[in-house]
Structures are given as C-alpha cells and as structure tokens.
Short mmCIF file of C-alpha atoms in Angstrom, two decimals:
data_model
loop_
_atom_site.label_atom_id
_atom_site.label_comp_id
_atom_site.label_asym_id
_atom_site.label_seq_id
_atom_site.Cartn_x
_atom_site.Cartn_y
_atom_site.Cartn_z
CA MET Z 25 -0.61 0.30 -0.27
CA SER Z 26 1.44 3.12 -0.95
CA LYS Z 27 2.32 5.12 2.16
CA HIS Z 28 1.15 8.12 0.16
CA ARG Z 29 -2.91 6.93 0.59
CA LYS Z 30 -4.77 10.39 0.14
CA PRO Z 31 -6.44 11.71 3.34
CA ALA Z 32 -9.76 10.16 3.99
CA SER Z 33 -12.62 12.62 2.50
CA ARG Z 34 -15.91 13.40 5.00
CA ALA Z 35 -17.61 11.22 3.38
CA THR Z 36 -15.22 7.72 4.27
CA LEU Z 37 -15.09 9.24 8.22
CA LEU Z 38 -18.90 9.86 8.01
CA LYS Z 39 -19.67 6.07 7.05
CA ALA Z 40 -17.33 5.27 9.19
CA SER Z 41 -19.15 7.04 12.23
CA GLN Z 42 -22.13 5.33 11.66
CA GLU Z 43 -20.72 1.39 11.38
CA ARG Z 44 -22.60 0.60 14.49
CA GLU Z 45 -23.85 -2.98 15.32
CA LYS Z 46 -27.77 -2.96 15.76
CA GLY Z 47 -27.20 -3.19 19.86
CA GLY Z 48 -24.97 0.59 19.14
CA GLY Z 49 -21.30 0.94 19.25
CA LEU Z 50 -18.51 1.47 16.96
CA THR Z 51 -18.29 -1.57 14.76
CA LEU Z 52 -14.29 -2.41 14.92
CA ALA Z 53 -14.90 -1.89 11.65
CA GLY Z 54 -16.07 0.98 11.57
CA ALA Z 55 -12.85 1.28 13.72
CA GLN Z 56 -10.37 0.44 11.02
CA LEU Z 57 -12.42 3.02 8.79
CA MET Z 58 -11.67 5.93 11.29
CA GLY Z 59 -7.83 4.66 11.82
CA ARG Z 60 -6.66 4.38 8.73
CA GLY Z 61 -8.47 8.20 7.88
CA LEU Z 62 -7.27 10.38 10.40
CA ASN Z 63 -3.28 8.05 9.43
CA PRO Z 64 -3.38 7.93 5.49
CA GLY Z 65 0.22 6.68 5.73
CA ALA Z 66 -1.43 3.44 8.15
CA SER Z 67 -2.86 0.75 6.54
CA GLU Z 68 -2.27 -2.02 9.58
CA PHE Z 69 -3.67 -1.47 13.11
CA LEU Z 70 -1.11 -1.94 16.40
CA VAL Z 71 -1.45 -4.49 18.79
CA ARG Z 72 -0.80 -2.75 22.11
CA ASP Z 73 -1.70 -3.20 26.12
CA ILE Z 74 -3.24 -0.64 28.20
CA VAL Z 75 -1.30 -1.08 31.93
CA ALA Z 76 -1.94 2.51 32.69
CA TYR Z 77 -3.77 6.20 32.66
CA ASN Z 78 -3.81 8.71 33.99
CA ALA Z 79 -7.12 11.73 34.21
CA THR Z 80 -6.89 15.22 35.29
CA ARG Z 81 -9.98 17.02 37.11
CA ILE Z 82 -10.71 21.16 36.61
CA PHE Z 83 -12.77 22.97 38.58
CA HIS Z 84 -13.64 26.21 39.25
CA ALA Z 85 -12.49 27.29 43.98
CA PRO Z 86 -14.07 29.92 45.26
CA LEU Z 87 -11.81 32.10 46.48
CA VAL Z 88 -8.85 34.21 45.75
CA TRP Z 89 -5.40 33.30 44.36
CA PRO Z 90 -2.98 35.40 47.06
CA ASP Z 91 -1.31 38.93 44.47
CA GLY Z 92 1.41 38.16 42.73
CA ASN Z 93 1.44 34.73 43.67
CA ALA Z 94 -1.31 33.37 40.24
CA SER Z 95 1.71 31.23 38.98
CA SER Z 96 2.21 29.89 41.74
CA TRP Z 97 0.38 26.14 43.20
CA GLU Z 98 0.19 25.06 46.29
CA ARG Z 99 -0.52 20.58 47.00
CA ILE Z 100 -3.47 20.06 49.63
CA GLN Z 101 -2.24 17.81 52.33
CA GLY Z 102 -2.58 14.07 52.41
CA SER Z 103 -1.66 14.24 48.22
CA THR Z 104 -0.49 11.75 46.84
CA SER Z 105 1.97 10.65 42.97
CA GLU Z 106 -1.67 8.62 42.60
CA TYR Z 107 -4.77 10.60 44.23
CA SER Z 108 -3.58 14.39 44.71
CA GLY Z 109 -5.66 17.86 44.65
CA THR Z 110 -3.36 21.70 43.98
CA LEU Z 111 -4.77 24.54 44.38
CA THR Z 112 -3.34 27.33 41.53
CA GLY Z 113 -4.48 30.63 39.81
CA ASN Z 114 -2.61 29.29 35.65
CA ILE Z 115 -3.69 26.17 35.46
CA LYS Z 116 -1.20 25.53 32.10
CA ASN Z 117 1.81 26.77 34.92
CA TYR Z 118 0.74 23.90 37.07
CA LEU Z 119 -0.28 21.78 34.45
CA LYS Z 120 3.82 22.09 33.09
CA ASN Z 121 5.76 22.96 35.55
CA GLY Z 122 4.28 21.52 38.94
CA SER Z 123 2.22 18.12 37.78
CA GLU Z 124 4.05 14.99 38.36
CA GLN Z 125 2.15 13.57 36.09
CA LYS Z 126 2.99 15.48 33.58
CA GLN Z 127 -0.28 14.33 31.36
CA PHE Z 128 -0.41 17.98 29.74
CA ALA Z 129 2.52 17.56 27.94
CA LYS Z 130 1.86 14.48 26.44
CA ASP Z 131 -2.31 15.27 26.16
CA PRO Z 132 -3.23 17.92 23.36
CA SER Z 133 -6.96 17.33 24.19
CA LEU Z 134 -6.37 18.94 27.78
CA ARG Z 135 -4.21 21.95 26.93
CA GLU Z 136 -6.69 23.08 24.24
CA THR Z 137 -9.28 22.85 27.13
CA VAL Z 138 -6.91 25.08 29.59
CA ALA Z 139 -6.43 26.87 26.95
CA GLY Z 140 -10.06 27.08 26.40
CA VAL Z 141 -11.03 27.56 30.69
CA GLU Z 142 -8.42 30.81 31.41
CA LYS Z 143 -9.14 32.88 28.47
CA ARG Z 144 -13.30 32.53 29.16
CA ASN Z 145 -12.33 33.63 33.75
CA GLY Z 146 -9.06 35.69 32.57
CA SER Z 147 -6.64 35.37 35.26
CA ASN Z 148 -8.98 36.44 38.63
CA ALA Z 149 -9.51 32.80 39.35
CA THR Z 150 -8.71 29.72 40.29
CA TYR Z 151 -8.68 26.62 40.47
CA LEU Z 152 -9.21 23.21 42.18
CA VAL Z 153 -6.77 20.97 39.94
CA VAL Z 154 -7.40 16.93 41.10
CA GLU Z 155 -5.34 14.13 39.32
CA GLU Z 156 -4.61 10.56 39.23
CA GLN Z 157 -3.53 8.22 38.09
CA GLY Z 158 -3.19 4.02 38.37
CA PRO Z 159 -2.55 0.61 36.30
CA ILE Z 160 -5.17 -1.19 34.72
CA SER Z 161 -4.76 -4.91 33.89
CA ASP Z 162 -5.81 -7.02 31.13
CA CYS Z 163 -5.80 -4.71 28.18
CA ARG Z 164 -4.91 -6.23 25.08
CA MET Z 165 -6.08 -4.40 22.09
CA GLU Z 166 -5.56 -6.63 19.02
CA ARG Z 167 -8.63 -6.26 16.80
CA GLY Z 168 -8.34 -2.58 15.15
CA GLU Z 169 -8.75 -0.71 17.89
CA CYS Z 170 -5.38 0.93 18.03
CA TRP Z 171 -3.65 2.97 15.45
CA GLN Z 172 -0.41 5.41 15.05
CA GLY Z 173 -0.80 8.75 15.91
CA PRO Z 174 -1.55 11.06 12.61
CA LYS Z 175 1.60 11.92 13.15
CA GLY Z 176 3.72 9.20 12.65
CA GLY Z 177 3.37 7.65 16.16
CA ARG Z 178 5.41 11.44 17.63
CA ASP Z 179 1.69 12.08 19.58
CA GLY Z 180 1.29 8.36 20.65
CA VAL Z 181 -1.38 6.07 19.57
CA VAL Z 182 -5.35 6.40 19.18
CA ILE Z 183 -7.23 3.89 20.60
CA PHE Z 184 -11.05 3.23 19.91
CA LYS Z 185 -13.78 2.03 21.49
CA THR Z 186 -16.06 -0.56 19.86
CA SER Z 187 -18.90 -2.56 20.65
CA GLN Z 188 -16.81 -5.77 20.21
CA GLY Z 189 -13.14 -5.39 21.31
CA GLU Z 190 -11.17 -4.59 24.33
CA TRP Z 191 -11.25 -0.79 26.55
CA PRO Z 192 -10.09 0.18 29.12
CA GLN Z 193 -12.16 -1.21 32.66
CA PHE Z 194 -10.56 1.27 35.77
CA SER Z 195 -13.07 3.68 38.18
CA GLU Z 196 -12.39 7.32 39.46
CA ARG Z 197 -11.98 8.15 42.66
CA VAL Z 198 -14.77 9.92 42.41
CA GLU Z 199 -15.49 9.48 46.58
CA ARG Z 200 -11.97 11.56 47.05
CA ASP Z 201 -13.44 14.59 44.87
CA THR Z 202 -16.28 14.60 47.21
CA ALA Z 203 -14.54 14.17 49.79
CA LEU Z 204 -12.28 17.26 49.16
CA LEU Z 205 -15.34 19.24 47.11
CA ALA Z 206 -17.28 19.46 50.42
CA ALA Z 207 -13.86 20.32 52.75
CA MET Z 208 -14.33 23.35 50.95
CA ARG Z 209 -17.84 24.03 51.27
CA THR Z 210 -17.59 23.50 54.12
CA MET Z 211 -14.62 25.99 54.27
CA THR Z 212 -16.03 29.25 52.41
CA LYS Z 213 -19.45 28.92 52.55
CA ALA Z 214 -20.00 29.01 48.50
CA ARG Z 215 -23.32 28.19 48.20
CA HIS Z 216 -23.05 28.31 43.87
CA PRO Z 217 -22.46 25.29 41.81
CA PHE Z 218 -18.68 24.22 41.79
CA GLU Z 219 -17.71 24.03 37.68
CA LEU Z 220 -15.94 21.26 36.18
CA HIS Z 221 -14.13 23.06 33.53
CA ALA Z 222 -12.41 20.17 32.55
CA ARG Z 223 -12.03 16.50 32.87
CA SER Z 224 -9.63 14.41 30.33
CA ILE Z 225 -8.51 10.74 30.65
CA LEU Z 226 -5.40 9.66 28.32
CA TYR Z 227 -4.21 5.96 28.67
CA ILE Z 228 0.00 4.68 28.73
CA THR Z 229 0.33 1.74 26.97
CA ASP Z 230 3.20 -1.45 27.34
CA ARG Z 231 5.32 0.86 24.78
CA GLY Z 232 5.07 4.05 27.42
CA GLU Z 233 2.99 5.65 24.43
CA PRO Z 234 0.18 7.88 25.62
CA ALA Z 235 -3.34 6.16 24.18
CA HIS Z 236 -5.67 9.35 22.67
CA PRO Z 237 -9.26 7.96 23.01
CA PHE Z 238 -10.69 8.97 19.75
CA GLY Z 239 -13.54 11.71 20.16
CA MET Z 240 -13.94 10.33 23.36
CA GLU Z 241 -13.24 10.94 27.46
CA MET Z 242 -13.49 15.01 27.88
CA ASN Z 243 -16.73 16.68 29.11
CA ILE Z 244 -15.55 20.78 29.15
CA SER Z 245 -18.74 22.76 31.78
CA TYR Z 246 -18.31 26.71 29.56
CA GLY Z 247 -19.36 29.65 32.16
CA GLY Z 248 -17.33 31.79 34.17
CA ALA Z 249 -16.14 31.23 38.01
CA ARG Z 250 -16.86 33.09 40.76
CA VAL Z 251 -14.32 34.39 43.04
CA ILE Z 252 -15.62 34.39 46.83
CA SER Z 253 -13.04 34.49 49.13
CA PRO Z 254 -10.33 36.10 49.47
CA VAL Z 255 -7.68 34.53 51.14
CA PRO Z 256 -3.62 36.71 52.22
CA ASP Z 257 -0.54 35.12 50.95
CA ALA Z 258 0.12 33.98 54.82
CA ALA Z 259 -2.71 31.57 54.67
CA VAL Z 260 -2.28 29.75 51.80
CA ALA Z 261 -0.17 27.13 53.15
CA LYS Z 262 -2.37 26.44 56.73
CA TRP Z 263 -5.56 27.40 54.60
CA THR Z 264 -4.85 23.79 52.00
CA SER Z 265 -3.20 21.71 55.32
CA GLU Z 266 -7.02 22.71 56.75
CA MET Z 267 -8.53 21.45 53.34
CA GLY Z 268 -6.74 17.95 53.63
CA ASP Z 269 -7.46 17.58 56.78
CA ARG Z 270 -11.10 18.13 56.97
CA ALA Z 271 -10.90 16.07 53.96
CA GLU Z 272 -9.40 12.80 55.09
CA ARG Z 273 -12.30 13.45 57.92
CA LEU Z 274 -15.33 13.39 55.79
CA GLN Z 275 -13.95 10.44 53.77
CA GLN Z 276 -13.98 8.18 56.68
CA ALA Z 277 -17.07 9.57 57.61
CA CYS Z 278 -18.56 8.86 54.34
CA VAL Z 279 -18.13 4.63 54.88
CA ASP Z 280 -21.59 5.50 57.08
CA PRO Z 281 -23.85 5.11 53.73
CA ALA Z 282 -26.69 8.18 54.42
CA ILE Z 283 -23.46 10.82 55.29
CA ASN Z 284 -21.80 9.19 51.94
CA GLU Z 285 -25.26 10.10 49.68
CA LEU Z 286 -25.85 13.10 51.45
CA LEU Z 287 -22.07 14.77 50.43
CA ASN Z 288 -22.87 13.03 46.74
CA ALA Z 289 -25.99 15.61 46.97
CA ILE Z 290 -24.72 18.01 47.76
CA ARG Z 291 -22.87 18.40 44.47
CA LEU Z 292 -24.55 21.10 42.65
CA ASP Z 293 -23.10 21.20 38.44
CA LYS Z 294 -23.96 24.01 36.88
CA ALA Z 295 -26.69 23.64 34.31
CA LYS Z 296 -29.49 25.59 32.69
CA ASP Z 297 -32.25 22.71 32.28
CA GLU Z 298 -34.87 23.75 36.43
CA GLU Z 299 -35.45 20.24 35.31
CA TYR Z 300 -32.14 19.04 36.82
CA PHE Z 301 -32.91 21.33 39.78
CA ARG Z 302 -35.89 20.06 40.96
CA LEU Z 303 -34.35 16.76 41.28
CA TRP Z 304 -31.64 17.77 43.20
CA TYR Z 305 -33.48 19.65 45.60
CA LEU Z 306 -35.82 16.11 46.00
CA ARG Z 307 -32.48 14.15 46.07
CA LEU Z 308 -30.59 16.48 48.95
CA TRP Z 309 -33.80 17.20 51.09
CA GLN Z 310 -33.99 13.12 51.13
CA ALA Z 311 -30.22 13.00 51.76
CA LEU Z 312 -30.74 15.47 54.61
CA VAL Z 313 -34.04 13.32 56.25
CA ASP Z 314 -31.88 9.77 55.39
CA VAL Z 315 -29.27 11.66 58.00
CA GLY Z 316 -31.57 11.97 60.65
CA LEU Z 317 -33.05 9.16 60.54
CA TYR Z 318 -30.01 6.83 59.91
CA CYS Z 319 -27.01 8.19 60.71
CA LYS Z 320 -24.52 5.89 63.34
CA ILE Z 321 -23.31 9.18 64.53
CA GLN Z 322 -26.42 10.25 67.69
CA ALA Z 323 -25.21 13.33 67.61
CA VAL Z 324 -25.89 14.24 64.22
CA ARG Z 325 -29.04 12.58 64.55
CA ASP Z 326 -29.50 14.90 67.11
CA HIS Z 327 -27.96 17.73 66.16
CA LEU Z 328 -31.10 17.29 62.91
CA LYS Z 329 -33.95 16.67 65.57
CA ALA Z 330 -32.49 19.97 67.11
CA LEU Z 331 -32.81 21.97 63.50
CA LYS Z 332 -35.46 20.50 61.30
CA PRO Z 333 -38.42 22.00 62.98
CA GLN Z 334 -37.67 25.31 63.46
CA GLN Z 335 -39.14 27.14 60.91
CA ARG Z 336 -36.19 27.84 58.50
CA TRP Z 337 -36.64 23.86 57.60
CA GLN Z 338 -40.34 24.23 57.40
CA GLU Z 339 -40.07 26.46 54.78
CA LEU Z 340 -37.85 24.30 52.87
CA THR Z 341 -40.09 20.54 52.76
CA ASN Z 342 -42.94 22.91 51.92
CA TYR Z 343 -40.91 23.71 49.29
CA ARG Z 344 -40.29 20.00 48.69
CA ASN Z 345 -43.87 19.45 48.62
CA ALA Z 346 -44.56 21.90 46.42
CA ILE Z 347 -41.92 20.46 43.81
CA ALA Z 348 -42.47 17.18 44.07
CA HIS Z 349 -46.35 17.97 43.50
CA TRP Z 350 -45.30 20.40 40.49
CA GLU Z 351 -46.99 22.79 42.87
CA THR Z 352 -44.65 25.44 41.41
CA GLY Z 353 -43.67 26.09 37.99
CA ARG Z 354 -40.02 28.40 37.99
CA ILE Z 355 -37.48 27.70 40.53
CA ASP Z 356 -37.12 29.35 43.13
CA TYR Z 357 -33.06 29.55 43.08
CA LYS Z 358 -33.31 30.83 46.77
CA LYS Z 359 -35.02 28.26 48.17
CA VAL Z 360 -31.93 26.14 46.30
CA SER Z 361 -29.52 28.14 47.74
CA ASP Z 362 -30.82 28.12 50.87
CA LEU Z 363 -30.83 24.06 51.06
CA HIS Z 364 -27.69 23.67 50.11
CA GLY Z 365 -26.16 26.49 52.66
CA PHE Z 366 -28.48 24.22 55.05
CA ALA Z 367 -27.22 20.97 53.83
CA VAL Z 368 -23.15 22.48 54.03
CA GLU Z 369 -23.80 23.55 57.60
CA VAL Z 370 -24.76 19.79 58.39
CA ALA Z 371 -21.28 18.84 56.78
CA ALA Z 372 -19.80 21.21 58.78
CA TYR Z 373 -21.11 19.77 61.63
CA ILE Z 374 -20.17 16.28 60.74
CA ASP Z 375 -16.59 17.44 59.80
CA GLY Z 376 -16.60 19.51 63.80
CA VAL Z 377 -18.43 15.62 65.56
CA ILE Z 378 -15.50 13.74 63.93
CA LEU Z 379 -12.40 15.68 64.86
CA VAL Z 380 -13.76 15.98 68.79
CA SER Z 381 -14.11 11.89 68.88
CA PRO Z 382 -12.72 9.95 65.79
CA ASP Z 383 -14.21 6.77 66.49
CA ASN Z 384 -17.49 8.73 66.00
CA CYS Z 385 -16.89 7.20 62.18
CA LEU Z 386 -16.46 3.52 61.70
#
C-alpha cells in the first residue's frame, strides 16, 4: 500500500462513524475505517496492551489566589502520586511545571481545554486541579481498536471504543473528589455550583506511549468562575492543610451510607435546565432526612432533630412538597441556595464531631 495515501474524504469518515452494530457502538470495521482516515499512511492497526491511565479534573475554586502569586500552586495535604489535589491561579503553569504525572505534555486535548478555560475566566480565578493515575490490567487491543497517531506515531497512538473490542476498565476516585469539594464548601460557605471546567483521561501503553481516546473522555463546563473569598498570602499553606484534613475526615465519615449520600447530593453542577434543579433539590432534601434518621453518629441525629422543627426547615420542606407535586412553575433559586447552605452547615457539623471524636466515624 502506498505511503502517500490520500487523506480520507468526509464521506468516508462519516460512513465509518456510522458503522455501528444494532446494539449500538462503533464496530471494529468502523474503527479500522476511522483509523485509516486519521492516518492515511497507516495500512494496519497496532497491537498494544493498555497498562495505566492518567486523569485530570479541573474545578472552579471559590477563592482569590493571593496577589502576585497567580502562577504558583499549593498541594493539598494528604495528596499522593496516585491521587492529588492542588490549588492554583494558573492551570497551565502548574500542569507544565508542577504536575508529577505530566499529562499536560502528552495530551493535546487537555492543552486545548486549559487554554479555553483560562481565556474565558481571565487571570482572576482559582482552580482545584485533581490528578490521579493508576494501573490497568487485562486490556490487550489487537483487533483494530488501536492505530498509530496522525503524526507518524510521535504523538502516541489513537484508540477507539467499539462494541466488540477491548477497552480499558478502571474507576475514577470520585469519592475523593466529593470529600475535597465538601471540605472546600464547609470552609468557604460557598452556595453556588463548583463548575467542572475540564475532565480528561489519557491511557498509557505497554511501550510507554500515550494512547488518546478518539472523541471521548472529555467533559467541559462553560461559564465564568465566581470569586467569593480572598485568601492572604500567609494563609494559603495553612488553608490547604486544613482543607486536606477536612477532606480526610469527611472521607472517613463516608463509610456511613447516609453521610456518603449527603456529601454526594451536596455536589451542585452548573445547569440551565430547571428539571435538574428540581431533582437535585428532592435528592438533597431526602439525603438530609436520611442522615437524621439513619446516620450511625448519635450526635448528628440529635443535632438534626434540634434543627428540623425550626421555621427554616419547614419552609424548605414546604417547597420540597410543592416541587414534588408540581405545584410550582419556575424554580425559586433562593430556596435552592438555602437548602444547599443548610446541607453544608450539616456537613461542617459532621466534620466537627469527627474532629472531636474520631471514633464516631467507625
């Protein structure tokens, strides 16, 4: 086959993207068409084992990075090479010069995403960068799922998820994210969504090559970050240390199913769909009820019993009933914010109880 093969036409790529089985998903034949379309000089697919993954998630952090230090970063206490959280005012500078896993250098989609985030938000924003890496076993791509990258392999390989072939299997440590975000909420009293600005996953082959998932594994949230809490220069290290401690305590508390559901329900994503806020409100209200009924920590149950008879909780419950029975049209975002604030206060109380008596979380 000629090494000067013409690039695939749009029609060929469209046909390849439509090569799907009745049950859904790209077929191996479709993956082979796509692979040849991306790299006209390649005649055959590659055989590779996928042995590891890198994942990067970037959230808005509700605070102002200290003046003059936007290009610096601070690692959150408790971070490891397998999972780390870092606060920074300059994502690009941190990912280029401070990150241990160096995904930024290998992943063009992450570089493009970071450029877009920083262009939208400007220099007056702070980010929580979560990075994780880990091994992957039993993933041998040998049936057409893996192709040489478009630049003759210099940029690694491209892998396709198909209905018939292999795909790397792993579980992101989202429970750690939940604990970190909950800790940040209890410290900043933030009531607005923590936007997920970017999510990018890169796989590594047995030859050390970056393996780029084609057209997948990216979730970008558009919108400007909101700044609420200035942090003095001298307080950054202390702040991140305290945040790490809180996250560790809250993660320990998540062995209690009721607390785990509450911290997951507190997470509020940016959305324009009012149905999302209806469902989110119902879920968070129920999570608070369940913590009051089923939480294994007696002090937390007693605390909620003391809070719930108050007028504030009754108003939030009345609004829950109105939403559930479709007695309200437009969402009252003040009520959404108030319920969120109530739940964050409960999470802060849980953290305080565990700080005083660590055995409570067992």
